[in-house]
Every structure is written in C-alpha cells, then in structure tokens.
Short mmCIF file of C-alpha atoms and ligand atoms in Angstrom, two decimals:
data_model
loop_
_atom_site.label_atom_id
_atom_site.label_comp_id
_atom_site.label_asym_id
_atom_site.label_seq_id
_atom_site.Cartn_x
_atom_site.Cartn_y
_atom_site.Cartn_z
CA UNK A 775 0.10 -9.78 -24.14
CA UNK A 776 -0.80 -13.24 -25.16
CA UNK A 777 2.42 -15.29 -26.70
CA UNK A 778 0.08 -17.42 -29.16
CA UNK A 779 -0.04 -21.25 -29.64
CA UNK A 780 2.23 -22.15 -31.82
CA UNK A 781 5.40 -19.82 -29.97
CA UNK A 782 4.74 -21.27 -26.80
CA UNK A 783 5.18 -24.43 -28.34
CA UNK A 784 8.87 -23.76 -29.89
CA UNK A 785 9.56 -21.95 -26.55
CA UNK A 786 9.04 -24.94 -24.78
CA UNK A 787 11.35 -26.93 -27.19
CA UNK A 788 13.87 -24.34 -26.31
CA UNK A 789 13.28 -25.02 -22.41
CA UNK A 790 11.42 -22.54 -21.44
CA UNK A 791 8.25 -22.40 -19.04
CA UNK A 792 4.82 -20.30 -19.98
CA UNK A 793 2.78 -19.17 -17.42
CA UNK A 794 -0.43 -17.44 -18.74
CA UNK A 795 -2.06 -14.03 -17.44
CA UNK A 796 0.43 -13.19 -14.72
CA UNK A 797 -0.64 -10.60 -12.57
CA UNK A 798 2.83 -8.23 -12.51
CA UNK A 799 1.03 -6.28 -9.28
CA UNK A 800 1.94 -9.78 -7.37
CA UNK A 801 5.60 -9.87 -8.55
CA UNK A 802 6.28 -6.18 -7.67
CA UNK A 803 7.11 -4.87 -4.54
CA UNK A 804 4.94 -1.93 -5.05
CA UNK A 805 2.01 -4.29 -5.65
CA UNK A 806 1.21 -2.32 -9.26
CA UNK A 807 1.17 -3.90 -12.54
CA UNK A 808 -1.29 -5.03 -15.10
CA UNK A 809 -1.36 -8.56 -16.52
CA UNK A 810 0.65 -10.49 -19.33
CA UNK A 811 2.00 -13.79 -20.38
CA UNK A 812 5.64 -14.85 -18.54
CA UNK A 813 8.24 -17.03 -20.04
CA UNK A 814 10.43 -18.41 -17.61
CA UNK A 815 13.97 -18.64 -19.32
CA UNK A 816 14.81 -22.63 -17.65
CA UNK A 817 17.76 -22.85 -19.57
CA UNK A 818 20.55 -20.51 -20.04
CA UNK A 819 21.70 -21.70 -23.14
CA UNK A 820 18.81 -21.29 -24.97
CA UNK A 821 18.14 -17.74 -24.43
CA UNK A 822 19.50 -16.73 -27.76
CA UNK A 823 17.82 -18.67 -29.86
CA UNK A 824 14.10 -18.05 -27.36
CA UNK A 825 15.68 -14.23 -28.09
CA UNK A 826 15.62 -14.86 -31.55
CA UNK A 827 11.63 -16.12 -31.48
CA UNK A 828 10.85 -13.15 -29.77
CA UNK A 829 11.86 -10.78 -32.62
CA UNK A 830 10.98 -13.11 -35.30
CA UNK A 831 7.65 -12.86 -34.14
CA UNK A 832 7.63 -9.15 -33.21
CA UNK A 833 6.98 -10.32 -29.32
CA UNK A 834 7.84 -6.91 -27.40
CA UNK A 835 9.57 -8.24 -23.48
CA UNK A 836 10.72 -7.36 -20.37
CA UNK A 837 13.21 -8.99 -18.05
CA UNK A 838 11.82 -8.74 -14.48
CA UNK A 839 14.32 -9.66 -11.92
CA UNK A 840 13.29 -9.30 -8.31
CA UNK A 841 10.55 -6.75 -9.13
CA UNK A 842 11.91 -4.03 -6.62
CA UNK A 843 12.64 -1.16 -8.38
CA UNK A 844 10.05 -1.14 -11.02
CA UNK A 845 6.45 0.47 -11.80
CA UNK A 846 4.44 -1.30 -14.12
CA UNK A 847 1.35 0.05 -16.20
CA UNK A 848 -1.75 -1.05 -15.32
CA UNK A 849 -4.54 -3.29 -17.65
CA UNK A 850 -3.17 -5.72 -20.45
CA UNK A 851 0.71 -5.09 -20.51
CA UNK A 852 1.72 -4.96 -24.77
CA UNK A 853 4.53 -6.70 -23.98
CA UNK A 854 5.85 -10.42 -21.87
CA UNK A 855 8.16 -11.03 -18.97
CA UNK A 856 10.94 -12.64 -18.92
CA UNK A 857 12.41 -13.96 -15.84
CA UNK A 858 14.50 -16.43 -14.47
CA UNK A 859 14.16 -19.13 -12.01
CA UNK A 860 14.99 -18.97 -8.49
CA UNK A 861 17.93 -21.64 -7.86
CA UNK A 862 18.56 -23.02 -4.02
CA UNK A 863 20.97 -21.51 -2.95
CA UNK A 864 22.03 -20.28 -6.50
CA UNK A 865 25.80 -19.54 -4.85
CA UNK A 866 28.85 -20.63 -3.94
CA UNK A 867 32.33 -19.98 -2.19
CA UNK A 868 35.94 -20.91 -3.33
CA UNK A 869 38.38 -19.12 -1.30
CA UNK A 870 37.68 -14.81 -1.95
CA UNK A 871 35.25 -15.47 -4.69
CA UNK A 872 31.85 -15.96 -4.58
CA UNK A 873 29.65 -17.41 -7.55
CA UNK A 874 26.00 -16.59 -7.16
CA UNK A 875 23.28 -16.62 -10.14
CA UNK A 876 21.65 -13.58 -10.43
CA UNK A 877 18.33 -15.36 -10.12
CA UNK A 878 19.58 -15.29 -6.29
CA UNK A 879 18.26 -12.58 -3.51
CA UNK A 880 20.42 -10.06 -3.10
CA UNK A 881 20.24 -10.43 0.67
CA UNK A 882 20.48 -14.16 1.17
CA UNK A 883 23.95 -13.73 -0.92
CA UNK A 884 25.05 -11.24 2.13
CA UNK A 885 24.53 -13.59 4.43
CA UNK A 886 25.12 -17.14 2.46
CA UNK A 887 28.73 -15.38 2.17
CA UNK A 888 29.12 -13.61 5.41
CA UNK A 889 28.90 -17.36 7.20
CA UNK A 890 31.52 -18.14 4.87
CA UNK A 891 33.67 -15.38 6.74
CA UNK A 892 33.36 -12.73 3.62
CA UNK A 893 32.40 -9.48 4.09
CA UNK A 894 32.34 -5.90 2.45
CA UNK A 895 28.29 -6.22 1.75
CA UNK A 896 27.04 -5.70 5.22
CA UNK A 897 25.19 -2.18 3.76
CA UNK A 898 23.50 -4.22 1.16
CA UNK A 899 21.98 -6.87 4.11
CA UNK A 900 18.37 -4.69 3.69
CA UNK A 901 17.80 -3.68 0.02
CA UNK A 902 15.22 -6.15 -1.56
CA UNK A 903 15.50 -7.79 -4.63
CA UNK A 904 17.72 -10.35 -6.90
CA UNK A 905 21.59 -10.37 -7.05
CA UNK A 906 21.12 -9.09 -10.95
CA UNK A 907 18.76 -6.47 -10.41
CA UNK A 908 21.07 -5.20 -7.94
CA UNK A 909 24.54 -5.66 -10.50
CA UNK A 910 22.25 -4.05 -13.74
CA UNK A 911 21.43 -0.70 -11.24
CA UNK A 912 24.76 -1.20 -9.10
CA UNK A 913 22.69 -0.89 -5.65
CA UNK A 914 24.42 0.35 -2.71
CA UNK A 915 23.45 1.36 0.94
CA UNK A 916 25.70 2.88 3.94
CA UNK A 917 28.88 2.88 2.01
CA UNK A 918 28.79 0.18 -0.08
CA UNK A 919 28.04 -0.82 -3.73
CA UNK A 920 27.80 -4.07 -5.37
CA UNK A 921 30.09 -3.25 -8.34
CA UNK A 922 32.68 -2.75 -6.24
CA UNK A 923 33.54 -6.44 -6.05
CA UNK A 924 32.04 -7.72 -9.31
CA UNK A 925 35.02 -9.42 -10.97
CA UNK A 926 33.17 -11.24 -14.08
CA UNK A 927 29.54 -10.90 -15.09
CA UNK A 928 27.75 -14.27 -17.23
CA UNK A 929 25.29 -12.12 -19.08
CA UNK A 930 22.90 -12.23 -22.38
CA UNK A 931 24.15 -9.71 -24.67
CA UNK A 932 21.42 -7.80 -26.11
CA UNK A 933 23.84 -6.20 -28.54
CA UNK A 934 25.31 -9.16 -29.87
CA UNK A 935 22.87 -11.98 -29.33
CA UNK A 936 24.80 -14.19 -27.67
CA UNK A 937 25.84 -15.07 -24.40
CA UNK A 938 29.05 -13.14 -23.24
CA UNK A 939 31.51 -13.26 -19.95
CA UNK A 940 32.21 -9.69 -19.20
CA UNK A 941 34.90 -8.71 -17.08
CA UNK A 942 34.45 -6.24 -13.90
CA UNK A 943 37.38 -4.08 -15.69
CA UNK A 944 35.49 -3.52 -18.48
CA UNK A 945 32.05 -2.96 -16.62
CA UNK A 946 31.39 0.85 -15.61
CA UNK A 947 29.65 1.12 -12.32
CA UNK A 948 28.33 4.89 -11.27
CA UNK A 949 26.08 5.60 -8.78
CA UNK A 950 22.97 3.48 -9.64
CA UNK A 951 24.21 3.80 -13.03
CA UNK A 952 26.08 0.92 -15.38
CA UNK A 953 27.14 0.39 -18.64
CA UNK A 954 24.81 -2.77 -19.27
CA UNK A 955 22.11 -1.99 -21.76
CA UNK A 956 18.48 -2.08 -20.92
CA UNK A 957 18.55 -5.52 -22.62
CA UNK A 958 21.23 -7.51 -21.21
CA UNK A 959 20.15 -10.13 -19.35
CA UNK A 960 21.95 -10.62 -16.14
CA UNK A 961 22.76 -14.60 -15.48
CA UNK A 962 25.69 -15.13 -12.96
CA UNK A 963 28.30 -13.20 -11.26
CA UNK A 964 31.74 -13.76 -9.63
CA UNK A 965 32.41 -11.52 -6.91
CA UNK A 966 36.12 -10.88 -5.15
CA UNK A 967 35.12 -10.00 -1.36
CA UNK A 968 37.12 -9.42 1.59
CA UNK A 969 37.98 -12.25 4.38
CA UNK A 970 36.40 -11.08 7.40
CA UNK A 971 34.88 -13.17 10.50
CA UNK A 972 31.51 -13.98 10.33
CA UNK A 973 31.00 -11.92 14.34
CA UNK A 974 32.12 -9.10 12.75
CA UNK A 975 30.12 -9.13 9.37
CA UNK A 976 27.09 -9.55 12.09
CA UNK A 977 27.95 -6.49 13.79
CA UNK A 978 28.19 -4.40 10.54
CA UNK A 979 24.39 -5.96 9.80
CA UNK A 980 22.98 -5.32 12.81
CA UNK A 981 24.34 -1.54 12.77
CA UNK A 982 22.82 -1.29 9.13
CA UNK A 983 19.90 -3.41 9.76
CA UNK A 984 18.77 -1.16 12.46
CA UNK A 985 19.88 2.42 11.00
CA UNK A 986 17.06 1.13 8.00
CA UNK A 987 14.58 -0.12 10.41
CA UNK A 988 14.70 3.63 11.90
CA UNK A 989 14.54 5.44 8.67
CA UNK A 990 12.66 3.75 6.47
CA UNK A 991 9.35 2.26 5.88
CA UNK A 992 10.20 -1.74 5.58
CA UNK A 993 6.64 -2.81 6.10
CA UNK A 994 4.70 -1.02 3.21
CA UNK A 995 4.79 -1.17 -0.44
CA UNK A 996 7.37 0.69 -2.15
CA UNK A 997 10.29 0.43 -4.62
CA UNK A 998 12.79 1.70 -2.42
CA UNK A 999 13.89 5.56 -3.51
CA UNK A 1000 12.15 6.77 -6.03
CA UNK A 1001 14.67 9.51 -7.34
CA UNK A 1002 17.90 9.06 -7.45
CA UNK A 1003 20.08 12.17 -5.33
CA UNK A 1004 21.92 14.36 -6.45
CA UNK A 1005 25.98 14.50 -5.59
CA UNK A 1006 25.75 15.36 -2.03
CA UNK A 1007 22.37 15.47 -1.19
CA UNK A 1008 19.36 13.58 -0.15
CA UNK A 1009 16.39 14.43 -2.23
CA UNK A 1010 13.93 12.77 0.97
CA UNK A 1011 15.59 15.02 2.86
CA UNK A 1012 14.44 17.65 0.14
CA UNK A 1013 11.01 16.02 0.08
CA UNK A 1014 10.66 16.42 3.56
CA UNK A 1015 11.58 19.97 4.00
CA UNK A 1016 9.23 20.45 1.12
CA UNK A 1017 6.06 18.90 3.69
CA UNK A 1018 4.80 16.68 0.90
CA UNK A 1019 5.02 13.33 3.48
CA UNK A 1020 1.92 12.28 3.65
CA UNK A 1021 1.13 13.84 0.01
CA UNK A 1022 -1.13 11.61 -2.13
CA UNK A 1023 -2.68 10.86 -4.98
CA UNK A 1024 -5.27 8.10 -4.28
CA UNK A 1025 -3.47 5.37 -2.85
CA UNK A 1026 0.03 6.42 -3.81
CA UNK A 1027 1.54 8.23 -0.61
CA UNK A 1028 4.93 10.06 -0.02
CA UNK A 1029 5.90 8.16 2.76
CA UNK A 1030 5.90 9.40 6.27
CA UNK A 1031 9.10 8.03 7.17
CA UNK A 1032 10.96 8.25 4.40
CA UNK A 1033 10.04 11.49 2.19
CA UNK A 1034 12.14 9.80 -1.32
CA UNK A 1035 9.56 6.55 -0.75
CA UNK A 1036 6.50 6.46 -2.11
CA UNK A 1037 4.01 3.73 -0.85
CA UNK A 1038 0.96 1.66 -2.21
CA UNK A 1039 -1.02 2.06 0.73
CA UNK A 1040 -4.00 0.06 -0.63
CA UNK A 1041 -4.97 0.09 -4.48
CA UNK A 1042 -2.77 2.71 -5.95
CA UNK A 1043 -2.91 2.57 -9.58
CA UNK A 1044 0.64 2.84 -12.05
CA UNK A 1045 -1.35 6.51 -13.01
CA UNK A 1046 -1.35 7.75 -9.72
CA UNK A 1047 1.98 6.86 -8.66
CA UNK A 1048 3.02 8.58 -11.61
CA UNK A 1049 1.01 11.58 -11.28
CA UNK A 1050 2.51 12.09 -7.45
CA UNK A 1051 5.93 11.55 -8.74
CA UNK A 1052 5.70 14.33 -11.72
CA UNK A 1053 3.63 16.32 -9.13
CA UNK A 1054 6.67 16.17 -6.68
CA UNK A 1055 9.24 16.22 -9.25
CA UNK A 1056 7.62 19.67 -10.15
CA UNK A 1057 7.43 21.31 -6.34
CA UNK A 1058 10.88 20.34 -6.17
CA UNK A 1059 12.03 22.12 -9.73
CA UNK A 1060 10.22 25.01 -8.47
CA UNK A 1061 11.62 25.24 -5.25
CA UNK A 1062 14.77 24.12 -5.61
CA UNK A 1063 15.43 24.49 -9.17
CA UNK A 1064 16.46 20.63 -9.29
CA UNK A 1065 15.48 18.20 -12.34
CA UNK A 1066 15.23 14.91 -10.21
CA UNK A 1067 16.06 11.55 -12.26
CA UNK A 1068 14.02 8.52 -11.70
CA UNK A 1069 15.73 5.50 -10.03
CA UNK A 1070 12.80 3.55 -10.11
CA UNK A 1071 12.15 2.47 -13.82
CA UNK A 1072 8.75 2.78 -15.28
CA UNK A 1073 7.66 0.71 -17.60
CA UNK A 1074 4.58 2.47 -19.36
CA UNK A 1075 3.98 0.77 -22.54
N1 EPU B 1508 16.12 12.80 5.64
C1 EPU B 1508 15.15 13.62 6.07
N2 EPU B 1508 13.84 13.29 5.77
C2 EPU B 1508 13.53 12.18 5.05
C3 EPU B 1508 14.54 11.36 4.60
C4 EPU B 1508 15.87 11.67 4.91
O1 EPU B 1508 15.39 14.64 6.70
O2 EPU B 1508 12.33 11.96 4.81
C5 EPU B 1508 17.52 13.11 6.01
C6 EPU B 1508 18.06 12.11 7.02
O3 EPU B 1508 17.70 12.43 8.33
C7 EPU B 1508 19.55 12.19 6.76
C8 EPU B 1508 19.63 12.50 5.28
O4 EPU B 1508 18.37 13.02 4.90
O5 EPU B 1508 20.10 13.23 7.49
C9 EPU B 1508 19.99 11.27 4.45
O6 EPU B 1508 19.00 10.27 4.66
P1 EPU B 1508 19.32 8.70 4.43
O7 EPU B 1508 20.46 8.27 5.28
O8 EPU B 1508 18.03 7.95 4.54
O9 EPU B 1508 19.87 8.67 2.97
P2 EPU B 1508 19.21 9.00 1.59
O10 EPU B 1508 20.20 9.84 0.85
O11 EPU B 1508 17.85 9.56 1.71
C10 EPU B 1508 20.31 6.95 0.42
C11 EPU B 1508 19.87 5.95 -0.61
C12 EPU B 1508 19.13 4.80 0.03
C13 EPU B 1508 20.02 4.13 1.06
C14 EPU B 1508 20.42 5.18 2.11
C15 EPU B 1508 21.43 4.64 3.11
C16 EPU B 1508 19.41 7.00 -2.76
C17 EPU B 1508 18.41 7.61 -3.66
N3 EPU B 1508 18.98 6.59 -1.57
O12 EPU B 1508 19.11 7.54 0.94
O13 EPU B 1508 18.89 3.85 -1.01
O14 EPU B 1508 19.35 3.06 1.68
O15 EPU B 1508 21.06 6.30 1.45
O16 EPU B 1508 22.65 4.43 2.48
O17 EPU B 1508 20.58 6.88 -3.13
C18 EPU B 1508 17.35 3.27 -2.74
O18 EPU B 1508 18.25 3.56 -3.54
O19 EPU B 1508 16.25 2.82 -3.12
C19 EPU B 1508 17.58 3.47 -1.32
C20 EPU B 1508 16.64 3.31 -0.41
#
C-alpha cells in the first residue's frame, strides 16, 4: 500500500520516517512477504496522534517488531508497517531492574543483563527477534518465559488511544498467549530479574545454546515453531512420528531437524507455506485427532 503525498507529509510533522516499497520478505526471518510502504514511529509520543491519521484516512497497518514469528502475503500488501527504531543499546540496569525498549533484540537484552550479574533468561539466549515481540507472544525456551519478570509494560493502547503504563499484575501471560490486543504497540519494559554471577548465567547459555544448536535448524529460514503444543506434548515430535520431515510444498519444507519448523529453503511463496501448514495440520487431525493452533501469525490480507 502506498501512504499518499499529502499523509506522509503530516506523518513527518508528527516525527515519523517513510520508507517507500519495502520488501517485508527482507525484514522476515522466513524471507516471505510482499511489498508496502513503512512508517517508522521516531517518536513515542506521537504515536497517537500518527494513530489517529491512520484511521482518519482509512490507512489499514501492521506493527512488525523483529519479524520472527510472522508470515506475510505475497504481492502488494493492502496495508503499511509500522515499526520502531532500533536504539543502541536500548537498555539499562538499576539494581534488579532492567529497562530495555522493546525496539531492543531479545537476545542482546540476555546478555547486556547477564554481564550486569542478572539472570533467570539464560533459555531465552537463542530465540530471535525484539524484546516486544517476545513480551506481546510471552516467548519462552528450556524453562523460562519472559513474562515471568515483566514488572511494568510502556505500551500504545489500541483500545484507548493513548499511551498507557501497564503493570505486570495486571498483564496475563499463558503459554505464548497474553492479554495485549493485536493492536497494542509494545514500547518499553521494566523487568525484575534475579542477581546471579555473570560465570554462572554463561554456563546456563552455553547448556541452552548448545541443546538448540542440536535440535534445531539455526541456519535456515524459519519462524521458529510453527504450531504451538499442546499441554504436554511436542507437536515436532508429532510431526516427526508422522514422517512429513522433509515434506514440501515448493520451497516450503518441514524441516529435517526440527519436524514443528518449517523452512524457506529457496523461494517459497506465503501460498505454499500455507498450503504445507493446512496440509500438515490435516495429517495430524486425522491421525491424531488434534486441532493444532498457529503460533506463527499470518498475516493474509
Ligand atoms: N522431537 C522429535 N522430533 C522432532 C522434534 C522434537 O522427536 O522433530 C522430540 C525431541 O526429541 C524431544 C521432544 O520432542 O524429546 C521435545 O522437543 P524440543 O525439546 O525441541 O521441544 P518442543 O516441544 O518441540 C518447545 C518450544 C520451542 C523451544 C523448545 C525448548 C513450542 C511450540 N516449542 O519445542 O520453542 O525452543 O521447546 O524449550 O513451544 C518456538 O516457540 O518457536 C520454539 C522454537
């Protein structure tokens, strides 16, 4: 979608950057994505009113955070991205608490804080993707979830408008599941972690580090899981059993390491990623008698 002349013009009054005909396939760790115009949100306190513009003006949007966990349509998207900035370092440490903008990667804030002798992340050293993504799906690996520690989110309320402090108490973290809404815009988070020396916090990397290296495949294009499992089980495991690694629909693969990833090996398309994930989603129903939910979020139209 093309944000017309006279929009980008108030947008940049309200701060905000345009970049034309962005190629989503190069901001998405799957590779997939079609093309639209991108409004970088500079300032925080102008999201609002750039929110406001957007409706006015019937602008359909996005917020694209670290692009990790997303598949994007192909051709000319009907809608813009919104993203933030990336800030150096974007974080900081005061005693237990650590401030980081959710612009941040998710993994530099492991380690920013770990050599500040904090710990309780070391499972999250290896996902990819930005400190908000991770808060907005409450990521977790080996034991440990972000939302665990979140103590006060800085957020753009879709519901309200306006920009909002939420406490952690009155956040609900599930399993990949919170109780933002699709809109909120993640902007900065405080997070309450443990005291721990930095030696140790290495250890607990290293362990997770290499239990990922072994079981999943860190060198091709994916989004991570693409289902999320069910209480107790392991739908890759599932996948597996099922001998659909190595399953494809053009370039869209079920991994060979890791039967719950599904890789761009070359030019997969958004439709044939989708068509191996309803095609596996239905051997699995009929062997298993399992609906499997999405974790990765499609973005279709
Ligand atoms: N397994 C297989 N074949 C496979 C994959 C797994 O037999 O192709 C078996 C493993 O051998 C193991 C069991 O299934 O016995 C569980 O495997 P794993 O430890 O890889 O855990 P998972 O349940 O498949 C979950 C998360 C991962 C996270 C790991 C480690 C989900 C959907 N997946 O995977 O998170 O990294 O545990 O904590 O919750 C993600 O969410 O994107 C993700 C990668």
């Amino acid at each position: 979608m093309r944000i017309e002349e006279h929009v980008a013009a108030r947008l940049k009054e309200l701060g905000a950057e345009i970049r034309q005909g962005v190629s989503l396939a190069e901001q998405t760790s799957l590779g997939i994505g079609g093309a639209t115009d991108e409004i970088l949100l500079r300032r925080f306190d102008t999201i609002p009113e750039v929110m406001r513009v957007l409706a006015s003006e019937n602008i359909r949007h996005k917020f694209l955070g670290g692009g990790t966990n997303v598949l994007v349509a192909d051709g000319e998207l009907p809608w813009v991205a919104l993203h933030l900035p990336s800030t150096q370092p974007g974080m900081r440490v005061e005693g237990n608490m650590a401030y980081v903008d959710a612009s941040a990667d998710l993994g530099g804030m492991v380690t920013f804080c770990a050599k500040r002798d904090l710990g309780g992340m070391e499972g999250l050293i290896g996902v990819p993707g930005s400190v908000g993504g991770a808060l907005r799906m409450n990521a977790g690996a080996y034991g440990t979830q972000i939302g665990t520690h979140v103590r006060e989110v800085e957020l753009y309320r879709a519901a309200s408008g306006e920009l909002e402090t939420l406490r952690g108490n009155d956040i609900h973290f599930d399993y990949r599941h919170t109780s933002f809404a699709p809109d909120d815009v993640m902007l900065r988070v405080k997070l309450e972690l443990p005291s721990k020396p930095f030696k140790e916090i290495l250890a607990g990397i290293r362990v997770c580090n290499e239990k990922r290296r072994a079981s999943q495949p860190l060198n091709q294009k994916s989004a991570g899981c693409i289902f999320k499992n069910p209480p107790g089980g392991s739908v890759g495991k599932m996948i597996d059993e099922l001998k659909l690694k190595g399953h494809r629909v053009g370039d869209a693969i079920v991994s060979d390491r890791h039967a719950n990833f599904f890789v761009n090996a070359g030019q997969a398309s958004c439709s044939d990623m989708l068509k191996l994930i309803d095609d596996v989603r239905e051997r699995v129903r009929a062997a298993y008698g399992m609906e499997l939910e999405n974790e990765v979020i499609v973005w279709q139209n």
